[in-house]
mmCIF file of C-alpha atoms in Angstrom:
data_model
loop_
_atom_site.group_PDB
_atom_site.id
_atom_site.type_symbol
_atom_site.label_atom_id
_atom_site.label_comp_id
_atom_site.label_asym_id
_atom_site.label_seq_id
_atom_site.Cartn_x
_atom_site.Cartn_y
_atom_site.Cartn_z
ATOM 1 C CA UNK A 1 29.430 -10.451 -5.757
ATOM 2 C CA UNK A 2 31.126 -7.522 -3.758
ATOM 3 C CA UNK A 3 33.944 -8.571 -1.527
ATOM 4 C CA UNK A 4 34.033 -7.157 1.890
ATOM 5 C CA UNK A 5 36.442 -4.656 2.838
ATOM 6 C CA UNK A 6 39.225 -6.264 4.320
ATOM 7 C CA UNK A 7 39.344 -8.502 1.321
ATOM 8 C CA UNK A 8 39.433 -5.554 -1.151
ATOM 9 C CA UNK A 9 41.855 -3.685 1.392
ATOM 10 C CA UNK A 10 44.169 -6.468 0.677
ATOM 11 C CA UNK A 11 43.269 -7.118 -2.934
ATOM 12 C CA UNK A 12 41.770 -4.662 -4.651
ATOM 13 C CA UNK A 13 44.275 -3.176 -7.610
ATOM 14 C CA UNK A 14 46.652 -5.665 -6.419
ATOM 15 C CA UNK A 15 47.495 -8.826 -8.635
ATOM 16 C CA UNK A 16 50.607 -10.764 -8.482
ATOM 17 C CA UNK A 17 53.571 -9.809 -10.972
ATOM 18 C CA UNK A 18 53.367 -11.329 -13.995
ATOM 19 C CA UNK A 19 56.782 -11.715 -15.170
ATOM 20 C CA UNK A 20 58.274 -12.737 -11.583
ATOM 21 C CA UNK A 21 54.986 -14.331 -9.692
ATOM 22 C CA UNK A 22 55.639 -12.039 -6.824
ATOM 23 C CA UNK A 23 52.523 -11.773 -4.733
ATOM 24 C CA UNK A 24 52.966 -8.019 -3.477
ATOM 25 C CA UNK A 25 53.146 -5.637 -6.696
ATOM 26 C CA UNK A 26 56.513 -4.205 -7.057
ATOM 27 C CA UNK A 27 58.186 -0.741 -6.893
ATOM 28 C CA UNK A 28 58.339 0.592 -10.204
ATOM 29 C CA UNK A 29 61.395 2.970 -9.553
ATOM 30 C CA UNK A 30 61.674 4.403 -13.035
ATOM 31 C CA UNK A 31 60.873 8.073 -13.959
ATOM 32 C CA UNK A 32 60.485 7.532 -17.552
ATOM 33 C CA UNK A 33 59.082 4.338 -19.808
ATOM 34 C CA UNK A 34 60.306 2.521 -23.018
ATOM 35 C CA UNK A 35 57.903 3.033 -26.135
ATOM 36 C CA UNK A 36 57.660 0.648 -29.284
ATOM 37 C CA UNK A 37 57.661 3.229 -31.815
ATOM 38 C CA UNK A 38 56.933 7.001 -31.689
ATOM 39 C CA UNK A 39 53.928 7.322 -29.779
ATOM 40 C CA UNK A 40 53.230 3.880 -29.109
ATOM 41 C CA UNK A 41 53.335 3.520 -25.297
ATOM 42 C CA UNK A 42 54.195 -0.077 -23.570
ATOM 43 C CA UNK A 43 50.897 -0.592 -21.291
ATOM 44 C CA UNK A 44 50.157 3.271 -21.512
ATOM 45 C CA UNK A 45 52.868 4.454 -19.561
ATOM 46 C CA UNK A 46 55.605 7.244 -20.486
ATOM 47 C CA UNK A 47 56.664 9.335 -17.864
ATOM 48 C CA UNK A 48 56.063 8.939 -13.985
ATOM 49 C CA UNK A 49 54.679 12.136 -13.107
ATOM 50 C CA UNK A 50 52.047 11.517 -15.277
ATOM 51 C CA UNK A 51 51.536 7.703 -14.372
ATOM 52 C CA UNK A 52 53.487 4.850 -12.746
ATOM 53 C CA UNK A 53 52.154 1.378 -11.917
ATOM 54 C CA UNK A 54 52.739 1.164 -8.580
ATOM 55 C CA UNK A 55 50.977 4.309 -8.100
ATOM 56 C CA UNK A 56 48.242 3.145 -10.396
ATOM 57 C CA UNK A 57 47.777 0.217 -7.985
ATOM 58 C CA UNK A 58 47.147 2.469 -4.853
ATOM 59 C CA UNK A 59 44.836 4.510 -7.035
ATOM 60 C CA UNK A 60 42.723 1.517 -7.674
ATOM 61 C CA UNK A 61 42.775 0.180 -4.555
ATOM 62 C CA UNK A 62 41.728 3.954 -2.693
ATOM 63 C CA UNK A 63 38.819 3.776 -5.339
ATOM 64 C CA UNK A 64 37.579 0.441 -4.378
ATOM 65 C CA UNK A 65 37.850 1.129 -0.474
ATOM 66 C CA UNK A 66 35.483 4.668 -0.829
ATOM 67 C CA UNK A 67 32.906 2.729 -3.426
ATOM 68 C CA UNK A 68 34.356 5.185 -6.276
ATOM 69 C CA UNK A 69 35.065 4.807 -9.959
ATOM 70 C CA UNK A 70 38.016 6.794 -9.962
ATOM 71 C CA UNK A 71 41.225 7.710 -7.509
ATOM 72 C CA UNK A 72 44.064 9.809 -8.075
ATOM 73 C CA UNK A 73 47.207 9.790 -5.238
ATOM 74 C CA UNK A 74 48.911 12.769 -4.192
ATOM 75 C CA UNK A 75 52.172 13.452 -2.576
ATOM 76 C CA UNK A 76 50.124 14.730 0.672
ATOM 77 C CA UNK A 77 46.876 15.519 1.709
ATOM 78 C CA UNK A 78 47.231 19.263 1.152
ATOM 79 C CA UNK A 79 48.220 18.457 -2.567
ATOM 80 C CA UNK A 80 44.928 16.303 -2.924
ATOM 81 C CA UNK A 81 42.758 19.404 -1.341
ATOM 82 C CA UNK A 82 44.418 21.671 -3.630
ATOM 83 C CA UNK A 83 43.803 19.682 -6.742
ATOM 84 C CA UNK A 84 40.049 19.308 -5.579
ATOM 85 C CA UNK A 85 39.575 23.190 -5.194
ATOM 86 C CA UNK A 86 41.446 24.460 -8.157
ATOM 87 C CA UNK A 87 39.699 21.794 -10.252
ATOM 88 C CA UNK A 88 35.667 23.020 -9.185
ATOM 89 C CA UNK A 89 36.764 26.657 -8.032
ATOM 90 C CA UNK A 90 36.891 29.747 -10.339
ATOM 91 C CA UNK A 91 37.764 33.428 -9.266
ATOM 92 C CA UNK A 92 34.277 35.011 -7.935
ATOM 93 C CA UNK A 93 33.201 31.450 -6.594
ATOM 94 C CA UNK A 94 32.189 30.686 -3.123
ATOM 95 C CA UNK A 95 32.496 27.377 -0.937
ATOM 96 C CA UNK A 96 31.236 26.604 2.721
ATOM 97 C CA UNK A 97 33.733 25.257 5.265
ATOM 98 C CA UNK A 98 33.600 23.946 8.598
ATOM 99 C CA UNK A 99 33.831 26.294 11.690
ATOM 100 C CA UNK A 100 36.386 24.051 13.015
ATOM 101 C CA UNK A 101 38.074 22.687 9.770
ATOM 102 C CA UNK A 102 41.693 21.813 10.033
ATOM 103 C CA UNK A 103 44.200 24.357 10.166
ATOM 104 C CA UNK A 104 45.959 23.336 7.057
ATOM 105 C CA UNK A 105 42.666 23.389 5.299
ATOM 106 C CA UNK A 106 41.969 26.901 6.353
ATOM 107 C CA UNK A 107 45.226 28.076 5.345
ATOM 108 C CA UNK A 108 45.139 26.954 1.868
ATOM 109 C CA UNK A 109 41.621 28.422 1.506
ATOM 110 C CA UNK A 110 42.207 31.590 3.558
ATOM 111 C CA UNK A 111 45.773 33.118 2.669
ATOM 112 C CA UNK A 112 45.754 31.367 -1.141
ATOM 113 C CA UNK A 113 42.741 30.595 -3.046
ATOM 114 C CA UNK A 114 41.302 34.204 -1.302
ATOM 115 C CA UNK A 115 44.245 35.943 -3.353
ATOM 116 C CA UNK A 116 42.600 34.193 -6.516
ATOM 117 C CA UNK A 117 39.306 35.746 -5.854
ATOM 118 C CA UNK A 118 37.705 32.781 -3.967
ATOM 119 C CA UNK A 119 35.219 33.654 -1.183
ATOM 120 C CA UNK A 120 34.315 31.458 1.690
ATOM 121 C CA UNK A 121 32.039 31.150 4.751
ATOM 122 C CA UNK A 122 32.693 29.183 7.961
ATOM 123 C CA UNK A 123 29.523 27.272 9.159
ATOM 124 C CA UNK A 124 28.865 24.157 11.781
ATOM 125 C CA UNK A 125 28.584 21.461 9.561
ATOM 126 C CA UNK A 126 26.733 19.676 12.038
ATOM 127 C CA UNK A 127 24.114 21.906 11.487
ATOM 128 C CA UNK A 128 22.081 21.380 8.237
ATOM 129 C CA UNK A 129 20.304 24.750 8.447
ATOM 130 C CA UNK A 130 23.328 27.003 9.151
ATOM 131 C CA UNK A 131 24.755 25.250 6.493
ATOM 132 C CA UNK A 132 22.101 26.358 4.470
ATOM 133 C CA UNK A 133 21.876 29.765 5.352
ATOM 134 C CA UNK A 134 25.524 30.093 4.299
ATOM 135 C CA UNK A 135 25.066 28.922 0.653
ATOM 136 C CA UNK A 136 25.026 31.804 -1.633
ATOM 137 C CA UNK A 137 24.167 32.604 -5.174
ATOM 138 C CA UNK A 138 27.690 31.705 -6.387
ATOM 139 C CA UNK A 139 28.611 28.748 -3.983
ATOM 140 C CA UNK A 140 30.060 25.953 -5.664
ATOM 141 C CA UNK A 141 31.557 23.383 -2.874
ATOM 142 C CA UNK A 142 30.030 22.371 0.619
ATOM 143 C CA UNK A 143 33.566 21.581 2.190
ATOM 144 C CA UNK A 144 32.836 19.092 5.149
ATOM 145 C CA UNK A 145 34.955 16.807 7.534
ATOM 146 C CA UNK A 146 33.089 14.299 9.659
ATOM 147 C CA UNK A 147 34.506 13.944 12.583
ATOM 148 C CA UNK A 148 35.785 17.546 12.172
ATOM 149 C CA UNK A 149 39.322 18.121 13.093
ATOM 150 C CA UNK A 150 39.844 18.915 16.268
ATOM 151 C CA UNK A 151 36.634 19.357 17.995
ATOM 152 C CA UNK A 152 35.288 16.071 16.307
ATOM 153 C CA UNK A 153 31.850 17.457 15.227
ATOM 154 C CA UNK A 154 29.707 15.409 12.958
ATOM 155 C CA UNK A 155 28.003 15.979 10.083
ATOM 156 C CA UNK A 156 24.764 14.634 8.620
ATOM 157 C CA UNK A 157 26.684 13.279 5.157
ATOM 158 C CA UNK A 158 23.262 12.567 3.653
ATOM 159 C CA UNK A 159 21.206 15.377 4.471
ATOM 160 C CA UNK A 160 24.049 17.574 3.029
ATOM 161 C CA UNK A 161 24.340 15.517 -0.084
ATOM 162 C CA UNK A 162 20.501 16.321 -0.456
ATOM 163 C CA UNK A 163 21.156 20.129 0.206
ATOM 164 C CA UNK A 164 24.489 20.081 -2.194
ATOM 165 C CA UNK A 165 21.550 18.605 -4.736
ATOM 166 C CA UNK A 166 18.941 21.037 -4.190
ATOM 167 C CA UNK A 167 21.558 23.900 -4.191
ATOM 168 C CA UNK A 168 23.783 22.687 -7.539
ATOM 169 C CA UNK A 169 26.652 22.501 -5.052
ATOM 170 C CA UNK A 170 29.260 19.716 -4.936
ATOM 171 C CA UNK A 171 29.549 17.895 -1.408
ATOM 172 C CA UNK A 172 33.390 17.231 -0.919
ATOM 173 C CA UNK A 173 33.954 15.063 2.498
ATOM 174 C CA UNK A 174 37.515 15.080 3.940
ATOM 175 C CA UNK A 175 37.153 11.495 5.452
ATOM 176 C CA UNK A 176 40.632 11.204 7.134
ATOM 177 C CA UNK A 177 39.753 11.084 10.360
ATOM 178 C CA UNK A 178 36.989 8.431 9.843
ATOM 179 C CA UNK A 179 38.804 6.589 7.135
ATOM 180 C CA UNK A 180 37.150 4.722 4.461
ATOM 181 C CA UNK A 181 36.871 1.521 7.045
ATOM 182 C CA UNK A 182 34.562 3.415 9.336
ATOM 183 C CA UNK A 183 32.823 5.491 6.863
ATOM 184 C CA UNK A 184 32.060 5.815 2.956
ATOM 185 C CA UNK A 185 30.737 9.320 2.257
ATOM 186 C CA UNK A 186 30.316 8.507 -1.600
ATOM 187 C CA UNK A 187 27.688 5.912 -0.847
ATOM 188 C CA UNK A 188 25.827 8.649 1.726
ATOM 189 C CA UNK A 189 25.745 11.044 -1.366
ATOM 190 C CA UNK A 190 29.099 12.703 -1.327
ATOM 191 C CA UNK A 191 30.636 13.875 -4.748
ATOM 192 C CA UNK A 192 34.062 13.930 -4.032
ATOM 193 C CA UNK A 193 36.256 12.323 -0.993
ATOM 194 C CA UNK A 194 39.785 13.739 0.086
ATOM 195 C CA UNK A 195 42.010 11.704 1.929
ATOM 196 C CA UNK A 196 45.482 12.252 4.002
ATOM 197 C CA UNK A 197 46.493 8.997 3.409
ATOM 198 C CA UNK A 198 49.851 10.142 5.818
ATOM 199 C CA UNK A 199 47.106 9.171 8.724
ATOM 200 C CA UNK A 200 45.065 5.789 8.795
ATOM 201 C CA UNK A 201 45.642 4.731 5.528
ATOM 202 C CA UNK A 202 49.528 4.581 5.842
ATOM 203 C CA UNK A 203 48.936 3.858 9.670
ATOM 204 C CA UNK A 204 52.509 3.964 10.342
ATOM 205 C CA UNK A 205 53.929 7.468 10.079
ATOM 206 C CA UNK A 206 56.588 6.808 7.814
ATOM 207 C CA UNK A 207 54.887 8.292 4.843
ATOM 208 C CA UNK A 208 53.310 11.216 3.638
ATOM 209 C CA UNK A 209 50.627 11.348 1.109
ATOM 210 C CA UNK A 210 47.239 12.334 -0.348
ATOM 211 C CA UNK A 211 43.921 10.785 -2.277
ATOM 212 C CA UNK A 212 40.974 12.036 -4.113
ATOM 213 C CA UNK A 213 38.000 9.346 -4.698
ATOM 214 C CA UNK A 214 35.313 10.054 -6.805
ATOM 215 C CA UNK A 215 32.694 8.506 -9.225
ATOM 216 C CA UNK A 216 31.777 11.932 -11.236
ATOM 217 C CA UNK A 217 33.862 11.678 -14.569
ATOM 218 C CA UNK A 218 34.216 15.237 -14.842
ATOM 219 C CA UNK A 219 35.407 15.850 -11.465
ATOM 220 C CA UNK A 220 38.064 12.959 -12.115
ATOM 221 C CA UNK A 221 39.102 14.268 -15.508
ATOM 222 C CA UNK A 222 40.048 18.015 -13.830
ATOM 223 C CA UNK A 223 41.523 16.541 -10.649
ATOM 224 C CA UNK A 224 43.551 13.970 -13.012
ATOM 225 C CA UNK A 225 44.497 17.164 -15.309
ATOM 226 C CA UNK A 226 45.969 19.069 -12.149
ATOM 227 C CA UNK A 227 47.694 15.774 -10.669
ATOM 228 C CA UNK A 228 49.590 15.703 -14.014
ATOM 229 C CA UNK A 229 50.010 19.320 -14.551
ATOM 230 C CA UNK A 230 50.910 20.569 -11.174
ATOM 231 C CA UNK A 231 52.917 17.386 -10.510
ATOM 232 C CA UNK A 232 52.409 16.680 -6.847
ATOM 233 C CA UNK A 233 52.602 13.126 -7.012
ATOM 234 C CA UNK A 234 53.863 10.310 -4.679
ATOM 235 C CA UNK A 235 56.725 8.284 -5.475
ATOM 236 C CA UNK A 236 56.843 4.711 -5.888
ATOM 237 C CA UNK A 237 57.924 3.740 -2.693
ATOM 238 C CA UNK A 238 55.672 6.164 -1.292
ATOM 239 C CA UNK A 239 52.587 4.606 -3.012
ATOM 240 C CA UNK A 240 54.086 1.133 -1.848
ATOM 241 C CA UNK A 241 54.316 2.287 1.409
ATOM 242 C CA UNK A 242 50.586 3.135 1.283
ATOM 243 C CA UNK A 243 49.473 0.316 0.007
ATOM 244 C CA UNK A 244 51.203 -1.926 2.693
ATOM 245 C CA UNK A 245 49.837 0.066 5.482
ATOM 246 C CA UNK A 246 46.138 -0.001 3.757
ATOM 247 C CA UNK A 247 46.137 -4.095 3.705
ATOM 248 C CA UNK A 248 45.743 -3.929 7.831
ATOM 249 C CA UNK A 249 43.435 -0.655 8.130
ATOM 250 C CA UNK A 250 40.447 -2.404 9.462
ATOM 251 C CA UNK A 251 42.359 -4.471 11.831
ATOM 252 C CA UNK A 252 43.726 -1.550 13.269
ATOM 253 C CA UNK A 253 40.737 0.905 13.087
ATOM 254 C CA UNK A 254 39.089 -1.611 15.249
ATOM 255 C CA UNK A 255 41.617 -1.419 17.734
ATOM 256 C CA UNK A 256 42.084 2.432 17.361
ATOM 257 C CA UNK A 257 38.429 2.735 18.164
ATOM 258 C CA UNK A 258 38.260 0.276 20.842
ATOM 259 C CA UNK A 259 41.025 2.222 22.686
ATOM 260 C CA UNK A 260 39.607 5.886 22.116
ATOM 261 C CA UNK A 261 36.393 4.640 23.493
ATOM 262 C CA UNK A 262 38.090 3.736 27.003
ATOM 263 C CA UNK A 263 40.086 6.819 26.894
ATOM 264 C CA UNK A 264 37.025 8.877 26.255
ATOM 265 C CA UNK A 265 35.238 7.126 28.860
ATOM 266 C CA UNK A 266 38.165 7.768 31.350
ATOM 267 C CA UNK A 267 38.548 11.177 30.748
ATOM 268 C CA UNK A 268 34.970 12.362 31.363
ATOM 269 C CA UNK A 269 35.105 11.185 34.943
ATOM 270 C CA UNK A 270 38.608 12.997 35.302
ATOM 271 C CA UNK A 271 38.039 16.255 37.854
ATOM 272 C CA UNK A 272 40.453 17.657 35.526
ATOM 273 C CA UNK A 273 38.641 17.807 32.104
ATOM 274 C CA UNK A 274 35.763 19.797 31.684
ATOM 275 C CA UNK A 275 34.759 18.411 28.286
ATOM 276 C CA UNK A 276 35.221 15.360 26.236
ATOM 277 C CA UNK A 277 35.039 15.423 22.423
ATOM 278 C CA UNK A 278 33.950 12.168 21.076
ATOM 279 C CA UNK A 279 31.333 10.967 19.181
ATOM 280 C CA UNK A 280 30.927 7.679 20.731
ATOM 281 C CA UNK A 281 29.687 9.160 24.049
ATOM 282 C CA UNK A 282 26.092 8.958 24.157
ATOM 283 C CA UNK A 283 26.272 12.838 25.217
ATOM 284 C CA UNK A 284 28.077 14.037 21.787
ATOM 285 C CA UNK A 285 25.456 15.888 20.123
ATOM 286 C CA UNK A 286 26.223 14.058 16.832
ATOM 287 C CA UNK A 287 26.128 10.374 18.717
ATOM 288 C CA UNK A 288 23.289 9.433 16.897
ATOM 289 C CA UNK A 289 24.096 10.516 13.531
ATOM 290 C CA UNK A 290 27.495 8.867 13.758
ATOM 291 C CA UNK A 291 26.038 5.467 14.783
ATOM 292 C CA UNK A 292 24.134 5.490 11.878
ATOM 293 C CA UNK A 293 26.585 6.715 9.569
ATOM 294 C CA UNK A 294 30.011 5.036 10.830
ATOM 295 C CA UNK A 295 30.818 1.832 11.672
ATOM 296 C CA UNK A 296 32.568 2.737 14.942
ATOM 297 C CA UNK A 297 33.604 6.027 16.030
ATOM 298 C CA UNK A 298 37.229 6.304 15.288
ATOM 299 C CA UNK A 299 40.424 6.565 17.395
ATOM 300 C CA UNK A 300 40.788 10.649 17.825
ATOM 301 C CA UNK A 301 39.818 12.295 21.340
ATOM 302 C CA UNK A 302 39.771 15.846 22.188
ATOM 303 C CA UNK A 303 39.399 17.501 25.916
ATOM 304 C CA UNK A 304 39.731 20.790 27.328
ATOM 305 C CA UNK A 305 41.319 21.180 30.638
ATOM 306 C CA UNK A 306 39.641 22.422 33.731
ATOM 307 C CA UNK A 307 42.907 24.968 34.573
ATOM 308 C CA UNK A 308 43.254 26.478 31.024
ATOM 309 C CA UNK A 309 45.715 26.779 28.255
ATOM 310 C CA UNK A 310 49.013 26.534 30.841
ATOM 311 C CA UNK A 311 47.825 23.060 31.957
ATOM 312 C CA UNK A 312 46.926 21.802 28.808
ATOM 313 C CA UNK A 313 50.228 22.334 27.548
ATOM 314 C CA UNK A 314 51.702 20.700 30.516
ATOM 315 C CA UNK A 315 49.626 17.470 30.151
ATOM 316 C CA UNK A 316 51.212 17.131 26.577
ATOM 317 C CA UNK A 317 54.791 17.480 27.829
ATOM 318 C CA UNK A 318 54.106 14.856 30.593
ATOM 319 C CA UNK A 319 52.996 11.520 28.789
ATOM 320 C CA UNK A 320 55.406 8.907 28.196
ATOM 321 C CA UNK A 321 53.511 6.498 25.804
ATOM 322 C CA UNK A 322 51.512 9.100 24.163
ATOM 323 C CA UNK A 323 54.359 11.092 22.106
ATOM 324 C CA UNK A 324 54.236 14.770 21.866
ATOM 325 C CA UNK A 325 53.722 14.972 17.907
ATOM 326 C CA UNK A 326 51.686 16.321 14.808
ATOM 327 C CA UNK A 327 49.719 14.003 12.784
ATOM 328 C CA UNK A 328 47.494 11.511 13.486
ATOM 329 C CA UNK A 329 46.230 7.719 12.905
ATOM 330 C CA UNK A 330 49.522 5.941 13.366
ATOM 331 C CA UNK A 331 50.056 2.711 15.151
ATOM 332 C CA UNK A 332 51.776 4.738 18.113
ATOM 333 C CA UNK A 333 49.666 7.013 20.305
ATOM 334 C CA UNK A 334 50.085 10.945 20.008
ATOM 335 C CA UNK A 335 49.140 13.781 21.798
ATOM 336 C CA UNK A 336 49.015 17.659 20.960
ATOM 337 C CA UNK A 337 47.763 21.212 21.796
ATOM 338 C CA UNK A 338 46.251 22.450 18.578
ATOM 339 C CA UNK A 339 45.933 25.760 19.356
ATOM 340 C CA UNK A 340 49.829 25.873 19.314
ATOM 341 C CA UNK A 341 50.432 23.541 16.783
ATOM 342 C CA UNK A 342 47.796 21.797 13.865
ATOM 343 C CA UNK A 343 45.691 24.822 14.342
ATOM 344 C CA UNK A 344 48.073 27.796 14.855
ATOM 345 C CA UNK A 345 46.928 29.252 11.250
ATOM 346 C CA UNK A 346 43.512 30.020 12.779
ATOM 347 C CA UNK A 347 44.681 32.140 15.722
ATOM 348 C CA UNK A 348 42.425 35.053 15.558
ATOM 349 C CA UNK A 349 39.870 33.742 13.239
ATOM 350 C CA UNK A 350 36.554 32.349 13.643
ATOM 351 C CA UNK A 351 37.831 28.969 13.658
ATOM 352 C CA UNK A 352 40.369 29.627 16.480
ATOM 353 C CA UNK A 353 40.115 26.632 18.925
ATOM 354 C CA UNK A 354 39.836 26.836 22.298
ATOM 355 C CA UNK A 355 43.487 27.740 24.256
ATOM 356 C CA UNK A 356 42.665 24.793 26.924
ATOM 357 C CA UNK A 357 41.917 21.977 24.136
ATOM 358 C CA UNK A 358 44.273 18.654 23.961
ATOM 359 C CA UNK A 359 44.041 16.369 21.237
ATOM 360 C CA UNK A 360 45.226 12.634 20.898
ATOM 361 C CA UNK A 361 45.197 9.980 18.748
ATOM 362 C CA UNK A 362 44.955 6.904 20.142
ATOM 363 C CA UNK A 363 47.380 4.164 18.602
ATOM 364 C CA UNK A 364 46.943 0.700 18.947
ATOM 365 C CA UNK A 365 48.932 -0.429 22.020
ATOM 366 C CA UNK A 366 47.528 -1.790 25.424
ATOM 367 C CA UNK A 367 45.070 0.565 26.241
ATOM 368 C CA UNK A 368 45.462 -0.107 29.964
ATOM 369 C CA UNK A 369 49.268 1.386 29.604
ATOM 370 C CA UNK A 370 47.682 4.146 27.713
ATOM 371 C CA UNK A 371 45.378 4.840 30.551
ATOM 372 C CA UNK A 372 47.841 4.530 33.126
ATOM 373 C CA UNK A 373 49.843 7.201 31.150
ATOM 374 C CA UNK A 374 47.463 9.743 29.950
ATOM 375 C CA UNK A 375 45.704 10.121 33.581
ATOM 376 C CA UNK A 376 48.995 10.114 35.222
ATOM 377 C CA UNK A 377 49.834 13.255 33.210
ATOM 378 C CA UNK A 378 46.684 14.682 34.140
ATOM 379 C CA UNK A 379 47.713 14.433 38.177
#
């Protein structure tokens, strides 16, 4: 019998400490481990870049939440992204990316990987035919976000998984915006899932981290090799903080989603808002697909201001409860201007975001307070 999601979040990979009975797995703050004779490792640990019991606990838990066989934790979401791309791509290879991808992902691919001979093509991941048209003879990866950051487009993951199988490519899904509570891409046919655990998984804006989950042994081996070789691993306290956050993921995502839905409904009626991007709205072009593959529609909402860029920037500066800051997914609500903040690296490219766009991360505060704050800032 398979345990439910919330049960796995609290128990998967986590057992009372055998020596003390501590209910919570301990923080193993050590860099190295005694060996019982040369080459005879005790419990399989030799050096904490290679492995640490606290990190192992987190990796096992994250793999269980994404219904994968192998999980690897990293020092950041970008470290996880880098490890996946470098493990499956070689000079001369090509990948397809969203035409509204996260700015950090775009920067890594456009500014770093292209210098090593990797090519890429942006495509609307919500359009399977457009993704198909972007695939070349040397395409190795379909890199997808769903919902995308920051325009919240929805990819039909099952359809893209079929396309990947037809074209002998790998489907990699950045599942950060949805979290494994709302969506599990591996069960829809994806090959790899990537997370910035800084966001919803950690959930409290107090730790930076990343993760890779897969059931493909070859990919898992390549990612593990890079994890150890390049060494972008989280410390044991970071792993422990992320584990602590994961325990409440199910409860938090329910509240994030409820608050975001109320915010989206209020924004769509406001005269200063020209468009609301939220997959929970019936008019959203990806609404039906999102309803089919997600448990709920998430905590992220973006909108465009009728009076342009300056007005959008001013709204970000006038809120009281929505904190002006980058990142997302914490218990507190955040607001930002993507064009000048998280997606500044896309300026002048095909991925440039609208100048009048505002992105909000709905926290878990009382929603009426959030609505009062945001609507006052729009006046």
